[in-house]
Amino acid sequence: TFGKNTFPRMILSIIIPAYNAAPYIKRCMDSCLAQDLPESEYEIIIINDGSSDDTGKVVAEYAKSHANITLVNRPNGGVSSARNTGITMAKGEYIWFIDADDYITPHCLGRLTGEAQRDKLDMMWMKWVRVDEHGDRLPPFKDERQSEQTDIMTGDMFMRKVIGGCLFGCAFLLQKEFIDAHNLRFDPSIIFTEDTEFIPRALAVAKKVKLADETTYHYVWRDTNATNTYNSKKVDSLAHTIGTIIRLSREYPAQPYFRHLAGMHILMYVRMISMPQYRNERHKLWQLTRQYKIGRIEYHGHGVRKIMATVFNLSPRLCLMISCLLKPR
């Protein structure tokens, strides 16, 4: 570990897991340093998660000239485990998870943390923009938000009125005391959809949540897709996430968001295993439906997914067969 923070008042801890991030982590760190908070009031914890490139060397050079940067070199354990390490180390009142290949808006930390402190928020959801590797803006995702309401509300109401289907952990400020009080940690066994497994658990117990009315996060979209490369652990991770959401839907039966989210991810599961490289994983759909007693699913969107949800409710097997015939996207 390089860098020691002994500041008496730490407002924010930025946690950045980094794996073979040498080509782009400078941009990320530069954006985190070009801020309107004194470096004595926030820390940047970078977890070098077993990188085989020069990620550690790049960060170590920054740490020499910035006392608020801490570098942790450790064997590869995955993004969930790396974030948990950061949570344990964090000294800030609030935590922000940032991915090493993304970056944030300059001079935004003072406003964000000031608003979170003033309103004593458990969670603050921040707007993001999707950009390509050159920084050019890309179209937003479907179902990013239900509304633009910026009122303070409970997590339950926030799920009913504001948040959509995009549950990026990097889009939230989370109060450290809130995280620790509810023992909220990422599941280290999950390598895919770890945010979707974590954020609903947090929202279910949050008392004060709001949407910040400014775009602060730049999500760099690369020409890859997490489902395109075969890895059976991705299938199992998605199944585990579905299990968590279904458990929440049964623990909070009056909350429709969990049922919609479960349906959306079950359809995602069907779509993943319908890809040619996952053909040997298709039998796991029947295991999934039996293990979690999945009968009918709900999906409140439109288009192909809505049709596929209707087909799934008639026959999961037919739904998978049709999905196998659809063009990859």
XYZ file of C-alpha atoms in Angstrom:
329
model
C 0.000 0.000 0.000
C 1.360 3.435 -0.980
C 0.144 6.718 0.479
C -1.201 7.400 3.938
C -4.095 9.715 4.679
C -4.129 11.306 8.122
C -6.556 14.116 7.402
C -8.908 14.927 10.320
C -12.035 15.444 8.191
C -12.601 13.287 5.140
C -15.745 14.081 3.180
C -15.449 11.613 0.322
C -13.714 8.358 -0.556
C -13.426 7.587 -4.266
C -12.857 3.863 -4.819
C -11.424 2.773 -8.167
C -10.871 -0.939 -8.908
C -8.278 -1.250 -11.685
C -7.310 -4.295 -13.709
C -4.923 -3.786 -16.638
C -6.065 -0.184 -16.780
C -2.736 1.431 -17.725
C -3.987 2.773 -21.123
C -6.777 4.881 -19.618
C -6.415 5.252 -15.852
C -4.553 8.574 -16.209
C -7.685 10.192 -17.642
C -9.722 8.786 -14.770
C -7.303 10.024 -12.104
C -6.882 13.426 -13.758
C -10.661 13.901 -13.669
C -10.767 12.920 -9.987
C -8.007 15.411 -9.190
C -9.455 18.337 -11.202
C -11.971 19.075 -8.475
C -13.294 21.848 -6.276
C -12.600 20.080 -2.977
C -9.222 20.456 -1.274
C -7.220 17.235 -1.545
C -7.220 17.123 2.255
C -10.999 16.532 2.207
C -11.244 13.564 -0.126
C -9.244 10.430 -0.841
C -8.790 8.323 -3.960
C -8.304 4.632 -3.194
C -7.138 2.648 -6.216
C -7.241 -1.133 -5.929
C -4.762 -2.594 -8.419
C -6.477 -5.954 -8.799
C -3.621 -8.169 -9.969
C -2.878 -6.215 -13.148
C -0.202 -7.656 -15.447
C 0.459 -4.283 -17.127
C 1.848 -1.009 -15.709
C -1.303 0.041 -13.850
C 0.461 -0.065 -10.482
C 3.429 1.956 -11.732
C 1.219 4.624 -13.270
C -0.784 5.069 -10.069
C 2.324 4.987 -7.868
C 3.730 7.959 -9.801
C 0.548 9.930 -9.134
C 0.634 8.945 -5.447
C 4.086 10.509 -5.087
C 2.712 13.966 -5.800
C -0.819 13.637 -4.405
C -1.120 12.740 -0.740
C -4.793 11.858 -1.103
C -4.083 8.933 -3.465
C -3.692 5.483 -1.928
C -2.618 2.527 -4.070
C -3.385 -1.019 -2.980
C -1.636 -3.795 -4.913
C -3.306 -7.188 -4.450
C -3.847 -10.477 -6.280
C -6.739 -10.535 -8.709
C -10.037 -11.063 -6.929
C -12.555 -9.319 -9.161
C -14.318 -5.968 -9.062
C -16.731 -6.914 -6.252
C -13.945 -7.964 -3.925
C -11.888 -4.894 -4.872
C -14.784 -2.571 -4.042
C -15.257 -4.324 -0.693
C -11.589 -3.724 0.086
C -12.113 -0.054 -0.682
C -15.207 0.138 1.534
C -13.251 -1.291 4.455
C -10.444 1.232 3.950
C -12.645 4.267 3.273
C -12.460 7.163 5.728
C -14.864 9.470 3.914
C -18.389 10.355 4.969
C -19.516 9.350 1.469
C -18.237 6.776 -1.016
C -18.181 6.956 -4.809
C -17.247 3.904 -6.887
C -15.642 4.884 -10.184
C -14.479 2.515 -12.931
C -10.902 2.972 -14.094
C -11.844 3.442 -17.758
C -14.462 6.120 -17.032
C -14.114 9.689 -15.796
C -16.046 12.361 -13.938
C -16.949 16.002 -14.569
C -14.386 18.558 -13.338
C -15.252 20.657 -10.283
C -18.294 18.596 -9.294
C -17.320 17.063 -5.948
C -17.957 20.133 -3.816
C -21.524 20.543 -5.046
C -22.347 16.851 -4.859
C -20.980 16.231 -1.392
C -22.377 19.530 -0.137
C -25.863 18.556 -1.298
C -25.553 15.040 0.148
C -24.378 16.400 3.510
C -26.992 19.150 3.635
C -29.830 16.689 3.003
C -28.231 13.911 5.099
C -28.748 11.456 2.265
C -28.182 7.714 2.452
C -27.816 7.597 -1.326
C -27.562 10.122 -4.127
C -28.146 9.016 -7.720
C -26.199 10.992 -10.288
C -26.884 11.464 -13.969
C -24.377 10.125 -16.457
C -23.591 10.466 -20.131
C -22.538 7.564 -22.327
C -19.540 8.426 -24.517
C -17.230 6.610 -26.914
C -13.492 6.277 -26.344
C -12.945 9.716 -27.882
C -15.422 11.391 -25.532
C -18.158 11.849 -28.130
C -21.654 11.502 -26.746
C -23.653 8.349 -27.538
C -27.429 7.859 -27.314
C -28.729 7.136 -23.804
C -29.780 3.678 -22.751
C -33.448 2.768 -22.836
C -35.136 2.804 -19.446
C -32.407 4.914 -17.781
C -34.904 6.808 -15.612
C -38.628 6.826 -15.016
C -38.609 10.550 -14.204
C -36.383 13.552 -13.469
C -37.814 14.189 -10.003
C -35.181 15.522 -7.618
C -37.169 15.423 -4.371
C -35.802 13.582 -1.346
C -37.677 10.318 -0.885
C -37.381 6.866 0.606
C -35.695 4.121 -1.361
C -39.103 2.504 -1.791
C -40.578 5.636 -3.345
C -37.438 6.248 -5.403
C -37.894 2.843 -7.052
C -41.540 3.624 -7.756
C -41.016 7.104 -9.201
C -37.475 7.771 -10.408
C -34.997 5.000 -11.079
C -35.176 2.953 -14.265
C -33.513 -0.299 -15.239
C -29.887 0.986 -15.358
C -28.424 0.258 -11.947
C -24.816 1.380 -12.243
C -23.007 1.373 -8.912
C -20.811 4.186 -10.254
C -23.864 6.451 -10.478
C -24.354 6.588 -6.707
C -22.865 8.435 -3.792
C -23.418 6.263 -0.712
C -23.070 7.334 2.877
C -20.414 5.220 4.600
C -22.371 5.089 7.857
C -25.432 3.826 5.946
C -23.374 1.136 4.178
C -21.852 -0.103 7.416
C -25.089 0.074 9.417
C -26.753 -2.320 6.966
C -23.615 -4.394 6.296
C -23.890 -3.689 2.582
C -21.122 -5.327 0.595
C -20.737 -6.646 -2.947
C -20.934 -10.399 -3.424
C -17.353 -11.395 -4.363
C -18.581 -14.468 -6.248
C -20.366 -12.275 -8.809
C -18.326 -11.192 -11.841
C -21.250 -9.907 -13.924
C -24.272 -7.750 -12.901
C -22.658 -7.080 -9.514
C -24.242 -3.605 -9.423
C -27.725 -4.971 -10.072
C -27.283 -7.381 -7.180
C -26.036 -4.657 -4.806
C -28.062 -1.512 -5.549
C -31.580 -2.994 -5.008
C -30.492 -4.281 -1.594
C -29.317 -0.790 -0.708
C -32.441 0.962 -2.002
C -34.667 -1.450 -0.090
C -33.374 -0.111 3.238
C -32.549 3.511 2.315
C -34.544 6.252 4.029
C -33.285 9.324 2.152
C -32.468 9.143 -1.566
C -32.541 11.722 -4.334
C -31.498 12.316 -7.927
C -28.846 15.015 -8.404
C -29.808 17.436 -11.149
C -26.514 17.487 -13.046
C -24.514 15.101 -15.197
C -21.312 14.134 -13.419
C -20.270 10.698 -14.707
C -18.873 9.828 -18.136
C -19.438 6.165 -18.910
C -17.062 5.088 -21.673
C -18.742 2.588 -23.961
C -16.266 0.302 -25.677
C -17.089 -1.821 -28.714
C -17.449 -4.947 -26.633
C -20.267 -6.641 -24.789
C -19.925 -8.545 -21.522
C -21.981 -11.435 -22.921
C -20.010 -11.861 -26.136
C -17.083 -13.782 -24.659
C -17.990 -17.170 -23.246
C -17.626 -17.527 -19.495
C -19.891 -19.853 -17.558
C -19.344 -17.749 -14.426
C -21.248 -14.914 -16.130
C -24.289 -17.169 -16.457
C -24.016 -18.208 -12.818
C -23.501 -14.594 -11.696
C -26.623 -13.472 -13.537
C -28.583 -16.353 -12.010
C -27.409 -15.327 -8.539
C -28.450 -11.727 -9.206
C -31.886 -12.914 -10.346
C -32.152 -14.913 -7.133
C -31.422 -11.820 -5.024
C -34.018 -9.744 -6.885
C -36.651 -12.478 -6.574
C -35.934 -12.720 -2.843
C -36.431 -8.964 -2.545
C -39.672 -9.149 -4.543
C -40.999 -11.694 -2.032
C -39.668 -9.819 0.997
C -41.275 -6.586 -0.280
C -44.394 -7.816 -2.131
C -45.881 -4.315 -2.377
C -42.865 -3.039 -4.350
C -43.525 -3.578 -8.094
C -40.022 -2.459 -9.123
C -38.451 -5.705 -7.929
C -40.854 -7.817 -9.975
C -40.158 -5.741 -13.093
C -36.399 -5.916 -12.474
C -36.574 -9.684 -12.019
C -38.481 -10.072 -15.282
C -35.994 -7.873 -17.128
C -33.035 -9.932 -15.910
C -34.711 -13.267 -16.580
C -35.150 -12.120 -20.180
C -31.491 -11.048 -20.185
C -30.604 -14.549 -18.957
C -32.596 -16.145 -21.778
C -30.907 -13.865 -24.294
C -27.440 -14.677 -22.993
C -27.795 -18.452 -23.108
C -29.404 -18.273 -26.551
C -26.103 -17.034 -28.011
C -24.176 -19.780 -29.849
C -21.196 -19.695 -27.483
C -23.522 -20.410 -24.548
C -25.407 -23.337 -26.021
C -23.989 -25.721 -23.401
C -25.442 -23.510 -20.662
C -29.039 -23.646 -21.873
C -30.078 -26.431 -19.548
C -29.504 -24.019 -16.654
C -32.724 -22.182 -17.539
C -34.745 -25.086 -16.168
C -32.564 -25.136 -13.049
C -33.183 -21.413 -12.621
C -36.957 -21.680 -12.926
C -37.069 -24.604 -10.473
C -34.636 -23.175 -7.927
C -36.423 -19.832 -7.631
C -39.928 -21.141 -8.349
C -40.337 -18.823 -11.325
C -43.786 -19.039 -12.856
C -44.939 -15.856 -14.520
C -42.663 -12.875 -14.993
C -43.509 -9.181 -15.224
C -42.037 -6.708 -17.676
C -43.449 -3.196 -17.948
C -41.501 -2.059 -20.999
C -42.358 -2.330 -24.669
C -41.045 -3.817 -27.884
C -39.386 -7.204 -28.305
C -38.809 -7.721 -24.592
C -42.495 -7.271 -23.856
C -43.337 -9.892 -26.499
C -40.686 -12.256 -25.147
C -42.060 -11.858 -21.612
C -45.492 -12.916 -22.902
C -43.957 -15.925 -24.661
C -41.969 -16.848 -21.526
C -45.174 -16.912 -19.507
C -46.619 -19.350 -22.027
C -43.495 -21.504 -22.194
C -39.901 -20.744 -21.089
C -38.718 -23.405 -23.548
C -40.509 -21.695 -26.457
C -39.100 -18.340 -25.345
C -35.568 -19.754 -25.487
C -36.173 -21.325 -28.888
C -37.398 -18.039 -30.359
C -34.510 -16.136 -28.772
C -32.047 -18.541 -30.418
C -33.516 -17.557 -33.801
C -33.212 -13.827 -33.245
C -30.209 -11.965 -34.637
C -27.502 -11.155 -32.070
C -27.595 -7.565 -30.796
